[in-house]
Amino acid sequence: MDQTFHEPKYSVKDVSEITGLTKHTIRYYDDQQLIPFVSRDARINRLFSDHDLDWLRMVHSFRISGLPISEVKHYIAMCLQGDETIPERAELIAKQEKELEAKIREYNLQLMHIKKKKAYYESVSTGQLDDTWNPVNNNPECGEKYDIPEHIKSAPKVHVRA
Amino acid sequence: MDQTFHEPKYSVKDVSEITGLTKHTIRYYDDQQLIPFVSRDARINRLFSDHDLDWLRMVHSFRISGLPISEVKHYIAMCLQGDETIPERAELIAKQEKELEAKIREYNLQLMHIKKKKAYYESVSTGQLDDTWNPVNNNPECGEKYDIPEHIKSAPKVHVRA
DNA sequence: TATTGACTTCGAGTTACTCGAATACTTTAT
DNA sequence: ATAAAGTATTCGAGTAACTCGAAGTCAATA
């Protein structure tokens, strides 16, 4: 962290090229106050420092991990407020960790499903073309059979006018 | 797959309770033609069969895994069309597998980030309350340092009117 | 008969972008 | 000197996939 760290030097276009975010998104994040301290040049144009870049990276990282913008805002507000918000910030981070882990579990599950489906399509392609697994006819989509609650299973309610 | 498999017997509410999807979402999917063959009772009310449930599960699974509705529609159209679409269906599935794997990699990366942040907050909470890692001051958010392209790094362009 | 509850459609609201138009300014080319 | 490029700005509309609530219809129950 040298003295050039806070020196404003990157235009929106630069930041876009560095981070891979679109110029639109960068402006949008700035408009939403997700990057405090962004300065402007003598006219009106945004200028980002390395510090701003770091900050944007953090915001981007939060967003990728699925934290809503409102929560990112909340986290930022806490950072700006001071040390007394540390416990709450830690809480937010811990919660987000849980959510990410849940997401990864869910996606791994879906990956299993898709692999099964893929295996089926491969078997059908290499062997004879017998599309019995077509969901139109028969749909073994979900390996895990879903449970139908007793009160629904036992009491089908079809109301047909006599 | 017995003969009751295609018998319409579940109301929207039933399906909601069985699948966990909201009634709104179920109707939305039906409106979007994501569940072919859904029947209606003598009046106007939707009635779902076990087959429809399976189908809805498939759609739900696709959606969870991030496949856009337009693609789900495309997949369905192909299923309805017949065996000649099998190669293209297989392609779609393979592509979606890749996307899921990429997503899982990305989320694992984000999980690493969040774990680092969490560790920091834990160290700060148990030890002395020294919030030097507050991004306001210094933001080691991104373990991996980002590269600033040479042409940007070397030519800082600050235009200040004289 | 009135209330309850479940169904319907429809239209508006939400989130997080995403895109394009209108406009302003500087730099470069003619 | 002026025109064309290039980059910047704001602003308003569009998009995806829900999400919600209002208004209306009908059947069963109190």
Short mmCIF file of C-alpha atoms (C1' of nucleotides) in Angstrom, two decimals:
data_model
loop_
_atom_site.label_atom_id
_atom_site.label_comp_id
_atom_site.label_asym_id
_atom_site.label_seq_id
_atom_site.Cartn_x
_atom_site.Cartn_y
_atom_site.Cartn_z
CA MET A 1 0.00 0.00 0.00
CA ASP A 2 2.18 2.84 -1.26
CA GLN A 3 1.17 6.44 -1.70
CA THR A 4 -0.16 5.86 -5.22
CA PHE A 5 -2.73 3.47 -3.80
CA HIS A 6 -5.29 6.17 -3.33
CA GLU A 7 -4.38 8.18 -6.39
CA PRO A 8 -7.28 8.34 -8.85
CA LYS A 9 -6.04 7.09 -12.17
CA TYR A 10 -8.42 4.69 -13.93
CA SER A 11 -11.32 5.64 -16.15
CA VAL A 12 -14.48 3.54 -16.34
CA LYS A 13 -13.14 1.99 -19.51
CA ASP A 14 -9.89 1.06 -17.78
CA VAL A 15 -11.73 -0.48 -14.88
CA SER A 16 -13.88 -2.39 -17.30
CA GLU A 17 -10.81 -3.81 -19.01
CA ILE A 18 -9.13 -4.63 -15.74
CA THR A 19 -12.04 -6.28 -13.99
CA GLY A 20 -14.02 -7.65 -16.89
CA LEU A 21 -17.18 -5.95 -15.66
CA THR A 22 -19.09 -3.95 -18.25
CA LYS A 23 -18.92 -0.18 -18.14
CA HIS A 24 -22.66 -0.17 -17.55
CA THR A 25 -22.34 -2.39 -14.51
CA ILE A 26 -19.50 -0.33 -13.07
CA ARG A 27 -21.53 2.86 -13.33
CA TYR A 28 -24.52 1.05 -11.94
CA TYR A 29 -22.56 -0.08 -8.89
CA ASP A 30 -21.27 3.44 -8.38
CA ASP A 31 -24.77 4.88 -8.71
CA GLN A 32 -25.92 2.38 -6.11
CA GLN A 33 -23.21 3.64 -3.75
CA LEU A 34 -21.46 0.31 -3.74
CA ILE A 35 -18.05 1.92 -4.18
CA PRO A 36 -17.60 4.81 -1.76
CA PHE A 37 -14.88 7.39 -2.42
CA VAL A 38 -14.90 7.18 -6.21
CA SER A 39 -13.64 10.56 -7.36
CA ARG A 40 -14.23 12.59 -10.49
CA ASP A 41 -11.84 14.53 -12.67
CA ALA A 42 -11.93 18.31 -13.12
CA ARG A 43 -14.97 17.80 -15.26
CA ILE A 44 -17.42 15.09 -14.49
CA ASN A 45 -15.77 11.78 -15.33
CA ARG A 46 -15.21 9.04 -12.79
CA LEU A 47 -11.68 8.20 -11.76
CA PHE A 48 -10.85 5.08 -9.79
CA SER A 49 -7.85 4.47 -7.57
CA ASP A 50 -6.31 1.08 -6.84
CA HIS A 51 -8.20 1.18 -3.58
CA ASP A 52 -11.44 1.65 -5.50
CA LEU A 53 -10.49 -1.31 -7.65
CA ASP A 54 -9.99 -3.46 -4.57
CA TRP A 55 -13.30 -2.33 -3.27
CA LEU A 56 -15.06 -3.07 -6.53
CA ARG A 57 -13.50 -6.51 -6.49
CA MET A 58 -14.93 -7.10 -3.09
CA VAL A 59 -18.39 -6.00 -4.21
CA HIS A 60 -18.12 -8.17 -7.30
CA SER A 61 -17.07 -11.12 -5.20
CA PHE A 62 -20.05 -10.63 -2.90
CA ARG A 63 -22.38 -10.41 -5.85
CA ILE A 64 -21.02 -13.52 -7.53
CA SER A 65 -21.51 -15.39 -4.32
CA GLY A 66 -25.16 -14.35 -4.43
CA LEU A 67 -25.35 -11.69 -1.74
CA PRO A 68 -28.08 -9.22 -2.75
CA ILE A 69 -27.11 -5.62 -3.34
CA SER A 70 -29.08 -4.50 -0.33
CA GLU A 71 -26.92 -6.72 1.87
CA VAL A 72 -23.73 -5.51 0.24
CA LYS A 73 -24.88 -2.00 1.04
CA HIS A 74 -25.48 -2.99 4.61
CA TYR A 75 -22.02 -4.51 4.90
CA ILE A 76 -20.45 -1.37 3.44
CA ALA A 77 -22.38 0.85 5.80
CA MET A 78 -21.05 -1.18 8.69
CA CYS A 79 -17.47 -0.97 7.44
CA LEU A 80 -17.80 2.80 7.24
CA GLN A 81 -19.29 2.98 10.70
CA GLY A 82 -16.43 1.48 12.68
CA ASP A 83 -15.18 -1.27 14.94
CA GLU A 84 -18.39 -1.64 16.91
CA THR A 85 -20.01 -3.29 13.90
CA ILE A 86 -17.46 -6.08 13.72
CA PRO A 87 -19.63 -8.73 15.38
CA GLU A 88 -22.51 -8.03 13.02
CA ARG A 89 -20.21 -8.07 10.02
CA ALA A 90 -18.82 -11.41 11.15
CA GLU A 91 -22.37 -12.68 11.41
CA LEU A 92 -23.18 -11.60 7.88
CA ILE A 93 -20.07 -13.31 6.59
CA ALA A 94 -20.82 -16.51 8.47
CA LYS A 95 -24.36 -16.54 7.13
CA GLN A 96 -23.11 -16.06 3.60
CA GLU A 97 -20.68 -18.94 4.07
CA LYS A 98 -23.59 -21.20 4.97
CA GLU A 99 -25.54 -20.07 1.92
CA LEU A 100 -22.63 -20.72 -0.38
CA GLU A 101 -22.16 -24.18 1.05
CA ALA A 102 -25.84 -24.91 0.55
CA LYS A 103 -25.64 -23.69 -3.02
CA ILE A 104 -22.68 -25.91 -3.74
CA ARG A 105 -24.52 -28.89 -2.31
CA GLU A 106 -27.58 -28.11 -4.43
CA TYR A 107 -25.57 -27.70 -7.61
CA ASN A 108 -23.73 -30.95 -6.98
CA LEU A 109 -27.09 -32.64 -6.69
CA GLN A 110 -28.24 -31.13 -9.97
CA LEU A 111 -24.96 -32.17 -11.53
CA MET A 112 -25.70 -35.76 -10.58
CA HIS A 113 -29.11 -35.51 -12.22
CA ILE A 114 -27.70 -34.09 -15.39
CA LYS A 115 -24.98 -36.74 -15.52
CA LYS A 116 -27.61 -39.45 -15.32
CA LYS A 117 -29.56 -37.85 -18.13
CA LYS A 118 -26.39 -37.53 -20.15
CA ALA A 119 -25.55 -41.18 -19.58
CA TYR A 120 -29.01 -42.10 -20.81
CA TYR A 121 -28.60 -40.08 -23.97
CA GLU A 122 -25.22 -41.64 -24.59
CA SER A 123 -26.61 -45.16 -24.22
CA VAL A 124 -29.44 -44.35 -26.56
CA SER A 125 -27.12 -42.84 -29.14
CA THR A 126 -24.56 -45.61 -29.22
CA GLY A 127 -27.06 -48.45 -29.04
CA GLN A 128 -30.33 -48.61 -30.84
CA LEU A 129 -32.32 -45.41 -31.00
CA ASP A 130 -35.01 -46.29 -28.55
CA ASP A 131 -36.27 -43.16 -26.90
CA THR A 132 -38.19 -44.79 -24.09
CA TRP A 133 -36.80 -42.34 -21.63
CA ASN A 134 -38.38 -39.44 -23.38
CA PRO A 135 -40.26 -37.59 -20.66
CA VAL A 136 -43.28 -37.51 -22.93
CA ASN A 137 -43.71 -41.23 -22.40
CA ASN A 138 -42.04 -41.94 -19.14
CA ASN A 139 -39.99 -39.62 -17.07
CA PRO A 140 -37.47 -41.10 -14.68
CA GLU A 141 -36.18 -37.58 -14.23
CA CYS A 142 -35.85 -37.69 -10.51
CA GLY A 143 -33.89 -40.56 -9.11
CA GLU A 144 -35.17 -39.68 -5.71
CA LYS A 145 -38.89 -40.35 -5.70
CA TYR A 146 -40.79 -37.47 -4.21
CA ASP A 147 -43.16 -38.05 -1.36
CA ILE A 148 -46.78 -37.25 -1.74
CA PRO A 149 -48.24 -36.25 1.62
CA GLU A 150 -50.68 -38.81 3.03
CA HIS A 151 -53.66 -36.48 3.13
CA ILE A 152 -53.25 -35.78 -0.56
CA LYS A 153 -52.43 -39.31 -1.66
CA SER A 154 -55.37 -40.78 0.23
CA ALA A 155 -57.98 -38.24 -0.77
CA PRO A 156 -57.80 -37.39 -4.44
CA LYS A 157 -60.25 -34.61 -5.09
CA VAL A 158 -61.58 -34.57 -8.57
CA HIS A 159 -64.69 -32.50 -8.88
CA VAL A 160 -66.55 -33.23 -12.03
CA ARG A 161 -69.96 -31.80 -12.51
CA ALA A 162 -72.52 -34.59 -12.85
CA MET B 1 -46.07 -46.59 -14.26
CA ASP B 2 -49.54 -47.99 -13.61
CA GLN B 3 -52.76 -46.84 -15.17
CA THR B 4 -53.30 -44.13 -12.56
CA PHE B 5 -50.11 -42.47 -13.70
CA HIS B 6 -51.88 -40.26 -16.19
CA GLU B 7 -55.00 -39.73 -14.16
CA PRO B 8 -55.47 -36.06 -13.30
CA LYS B 9 -55.83 -35.79 -9.58
CA TYR B 10 -53.83 -32.96 -7.99
CA SER B 11 -54.94 -29.35 -7.65
CA VAL B 12 -52.50 -26.47 -7.80
CA LYS B 13 -52.49 -26.36 -4.04
CA ASP B 14 -51.69 -30.07 -3.84
CA VAL B 15 -48.83 -29.68 -6.29
CA SER B 16 -47.57 -26.75 -4.30
CA GLU B 17 -47.53 -28.82 -1.14
CA ILE B 18 -45.93 -31.77 -2.85
CA THR B 19 -43.18 -29.92 -4.69
CA GLY B 20 -42.63 -26.93 -2.47
CA LEU B 21 -43.07 -24.57 -5.39
CA THR B 22 -45.45 -21.68 -4.81
CA LYS B 23 -48.87 -21.78 -6.44
CA HIS B 24 -47.88 -18.65 -8.33
CA THR B 25 -44.82 -20.31 -9.79
CA ILE B 26 -46.71 -23.44 -10.77
CA ARG B 27 -49.30 -21.41 -12.68
CA TYR B 28 -46.54 -19.35 -14.18
CA TYR B 29 -44.79 -22.45 -15.49
CA ASP B 30 -48.03 -23.74 -16.90
CA ASP B 31 -48.76 -20.40 -18.58
CA GLN B 32 -45.29 -20.54 -20.07
CA GLN B 33 -46.11 -23.96 -21.54
CA LEU B 34 -43.44 -25.64 -19.46
CA ILE B 35 -45.76 -28.48 -18.52
CA PRO B 36 -47.56 -29.88 -21.56
CA PHE B 37 -50.70 -31.97 -21.08
CA VAL B 38 -51.93 -30.35 -17.87
CA SER B 39 -55.66 -30.90 -17.88
CA ARG B 40 -58.54 -28.99 -16.38
CA ASP B 41 -61.57 -30.19 -14.50
CA ALA B 42 -65.14 -29.81 -15.73
CA ARG B 43 -64.90 -26.17 -14.90
CA ILE B 44 -61.65 -24.32 -15.34
CA ASN B 45 -59.31 -25.55 -12.63
CA ARG B 46 -55.97 -27.17 -13.37
CA LEU B 47 -55.55 -30.84 -12.52
CA PHE B 48 -52.16 -32.51 -12.49
CA SER B 49 -51.38 -36.19 -12.95
CA ASP B 50 -48.36 -38.00 -11.55
CA HIS B 51 -46.85 -37.67 -14.98
CA ASP B 52 -47.33 -33.93 -14.83
CA LEU B 53 -45.65 -33.93 -11.42
CA ASP B 54 -42.66 -35.74 -12.86
CA TRP B 55 -42.50 -33.28 -15.67
CA LEU B 56 -42.72 -30.32 -13.34
CA ARG B 57 -39.91 -31.83 -11.30
CA MET B 58 -37.81 -32.00 -14.40
CA VAL B 59 -38.53 -28.38 -15.25
CA HIS B 60 -37.78 -27.36 -11.69
CA SER B 61 -34.52 -29.27 -11.78
CA PHE B 62 -33.51 -27.55 -15.00
CA ARG B 63 -34.34 -24.16 -13.54
CA ILE B 64 -32.44 -24.76 -10.32
CA SER B 65 -29.43 -25.73 -12.36
CA GLY B 66 -29.69 -22.37 -14.09
CA LEU B 67 -31.06 -23.28 -17.51
CA PRO B 68 -33.12 -20.33 -18.76
CA ILE B 69 -36.80 -20.86 -19.43
CA SER B 70 -36.29 -20.34 -23.13
CA GLU B 71 -33.88 -23.28 -23.19
CA VAL B 72 -36.22 -25.43 -21.15
CA LYS B 73 -38.88 -24.65 -23.74
CA HIS B 74 -36.53 -25.68 -26.48
CA TYR B 75 -35.74 -28.95 -24.75
CA ILE B 76 -39.43 -29.67 -24.29
CA ALA B 77 -40.19 -28.90 -27.91
CA MET B 78 -37.52 -31.39 -28.92
CA CYS B 79 -38.89 -34.08 -26.64
CA LEU B 80 -42.30 -33.63 -28.18
CA GLN B 81 -40.89 -33.76 -31.66
CA GLY B 82 -39.35 -37.21 -31.55
CA ASP B 83 -36.27 -39.36 -31.79
CA GLU B 84 -34.55 -37.31 -34.45
CA THR B 85 -33.86 -34.61 -31.89
CA ILE B 86 -31.92 -36.91 -29.60
CA PRO B 87 -28.46 -35.71 -30.65
CA GLU B 88 -29.40 -32.08 -30.10
CA ARG B 89 -30.96 -32.88 -26.76
CA ALA B 90 -27.80 -34.68 -25.74
CA GLU B 91 -25.83 -31.62 -26.76
CA LEU B 92 -27.97 -29.36 -24.62
CA ILE B 93 -27.53 -31.66 -21.65
CA ALA B 94 -23.77 -31.84 -22.13
CA LYS B 95 -23.54 -28.07 -22.33
CA GLN B 96 -25.55 -27.69 -19.18
CA GLU B 97 -23.25 -30.15 -17.43
CA LYS B 98 -20.29 -27.95 -18.30
CA GLU B 99 -22.07 -24.87 -17.01
CA LEU B 100 -22.93 -26.54 -13.75
CA GLU B 101 -19.35 -27.64 -13.26
CA ALA B 102 -18.14 -24.11 -13.93
CA LYS B 103 -20.62 -22.76 -11.44
CA ILE B 104 -19.48 -25.17 -8.78
CA ARG B 105 -15.87 -24.18 -9.37
CA GLU B 106 -16.77 -20.50 -9.12
CA TYR B 107 -18.75 -20.96 -5.93
CA ASN B 108 -15.93 -22.95 -4.37
CA LEU B 109 -13.61 -20.08 -5.13
CA GLN B 110 -15.99 -17.61 -3.51
CA LEU B 111 -16.30 -19.94 -0.56
CA MET B 112 -12.53 -19.76 -0.09
CA HIS B 113 -12.70 -15.96 -0.13
CA ILE B 114 -15.47 -15.86 2.41
CA LYS B 115 -13.68 -18.33 4.64
CA LYS B 116 -10.61 -16.09 4.67
CA LYS B 117 -12.74 -13.11 5.57
CA LYS B 118 -14.42 -15.12 8.27
CA ALA B 119 -11.08 -16.22 9.70
CA TYR B 120 -10.02 -12.61 9.82
CA TYR B 121 -13.12 -11.58 11.69
CA GLU B 122 -12.63 -14.41 14.13
CA SER B 123 -9.04 -13.42 14.81
CA VAL B 124 -10.07 -9.84 15.34
CA SER B 125 -12.90 -10.79 17.68
CA THR B 126 -10.96 -13.14 19.89
CA GLY B 127 -7.80 -11.05 20.00
CA GLN B 128 -7.66 -7.31 20.32
CA LEU B 129 -10.25 -5.34 18.37
CA ASP B 130 -7.99 -3.95 15.70
CA ASP B 131 -9.94 -3.49 12.54
CA THR B 132 -7.02 -2.96 10.22
CA TRP B 133 -8.57 -5.21 7.67
CA ASN B 134 -11.54 -2.95 7.28
CA PRO B 135 -11.78 -2.36 3.55
CA VAL B 136 -12.13 1.33 4.25
CA ASN B 137 -8.47 1.42 5.23
CA ASN B 138 -6.94 -1.46 3.41
CA ASN B 139 -8.67 -4.15 1.50
CA PRO B 140 -6.90 -7.45 1.07
CA GLU B 141 -10.17 -8.75 -0.27
CA CYS B 142 -8.79 -10.60 -3.19
CA GLY B 143 -6.12 -13.09 -2.37
CA GLU B 144 -5.35 -13.35 -6.03
CA LYS B 145 -3.97 -9.98 -7.06
CA TYR B 146 -5.59 -8.74 -10.20
CA ASP B 147 -3.46 -7.84 -13.17
CA ILE B 148 -3.61 -4.35 -14.51
CA PRO B 149 -2.90 -4.45 -18.23
CA GLU B 150 0.43 -2.85 -19.16
CA HIS B 151 -1.08 -0.18 -21.39
CA ILE B 152 -3.27 0.99 -18.56
CA LYS B 153 -0.72 0.69 -15.77
CA SER B 154 1.92 2.57 -17.74
CA ALA B 155 -0.26 5.36 -19.01
CA PRO B 156 -2.32 6.86 -16.25
CA LYS B 157 -4.61 9.37 -17.85
CA VAL B 158 -5.71 12.11 -15.54
CA HIS B 159 -7.05 15.04 -17.42
CA VAL B 160 -7.23 18.10 -15.25
CA ARG B 161 -8.01 21.38 -16.82
CA ALA B 162 -5.13 23.81 -16.31
"C1'" DT C 1 -77.90 -17.14 3.23
"C1'" DA C 2 -73.47 -15.75 4.37
"C1'" DT C 3 -68.88 -16.86 5.00
"C1'" DT C 4 -64.90 -19.49 3.97
"C1'" DG C 5 -61.67 -21.26 0.97
"C1'" DA C 6 -59.74 -22.52 -3.29
"C1'" DC C 7 -59.68 -21.55 -7.91
"C1'" DT C 8 -59.10 -18.33 -11.91
"C1'" DT C 9 -56.88 -14.25 -14.76
"C1'" DC C 10 -54.48 -10.08 -15.08
"C1'" DG C 11 -51.57 -6.40 -14.28
"C1'" DA C 12 -48.13 -4.21 -11.55
"C1'" DG C 13 -43.77 -4.60 -8.74
"C1'" DT C 14 -38.93 -6.42 -7.90
"C1'" DT C 15 -33.93 -7.39 -8.63
"C1'" DA C 16 -29.91 -6.69 -10.99
"C1'" DC C 17 -28.60 -5.71 -14.58
"C1'" DT C 18 -28.44 -4.48 -19.88
"C1'" DC C 19 -28.96 -1.56 -23.63
"C1'" DG C 20 -29.46 2.46 -26.38
"C1'" DA C 21 -30.33 7.38 -27.07
"C1'" DA C 22 -29.21 12.11 -26.35
"C1'" DT C 23 -25.67 15.03 -25.13
"C1'" DA C 24 -21.06 17.00 -23.86
"C1'" DC C 25 -16.26 17.35 -24.34
"C1'" DT C 26 -11.46 16.45 -26.07
"C1'" DT C 27 -8.37 15.01 -29.43
"C1'" DT C 28 -7.01 14.18 -34.00
"C1'" DA C 29 -7.38 14.67 -39.00
"C1'" DT C 30 -8.12 17.53 -42.95
"C1'" DA D 1 -10.97 26.15 -38.26
"C1'" DT D 2 -13.86 22.65 -38.45
"C1'" DA D 3 -15.35 18.02 -38.78
"C1'" DA D 4 -15.01 13.38 -37.28
"C1'" DA D 5 -13.69 9.98 -33.56
"C1'" DG D 6 -13.68 8.53 -29.32
"C1'" DT D 7 -14.97 8.48 -24.65
"C1'" DA D 8 -17.58 10.27 -21.15
"C1'" DT D 9 -22.06 11.46 -18.94
"C1'" DT D 10 -27.25 10.81 -17.53
"C1'" DC D 11 -31.62 8.88 -18.11
"C1'" DG D 12 -35.23 6.03 -19.30
"C1'" DA D 13 -36.82 1.78 -21.15
"C1'" DG D 14 -36.32 -3.34 -21.56
"C1'" DT D 15 -35.43 -8.14 -19.70
"C1'" DA D 16 -35.81 -12.52 -16.89
"C1'" DA D 17 -38.11 -15.02 -13.71
"C1'" DC D 18 -40.55 -14.66 -10.62
"C1'" DT D 19 -43.67 -12.47 -6.78
"C1'" DC D 20 -47.60 -10.34 -5.14
"C1'" DG D 21 -52.16 -8.69 -4.69
"C1'" DA D 22 -56.68 -7.44 -6.57
"C1'" DA D 23 -61.01 -8.77 -8.53
"C1'" DG D 24 -64.00 -12.19 -9.75
"C1'" DT D 25 -66.13 -17.06 -9.87
"C1'" DC D 26 -67.69 -21.12 -7.75
"C1'" DA D 27 -68.51 -25.00 -4.11
"C1'" DA D 28 -68.93 -26.46 0.49
"C1'" DT D 29 -70.05 -25.46 5.03
"C1'" DA D 30 -72.18 -22.97 9.22
#
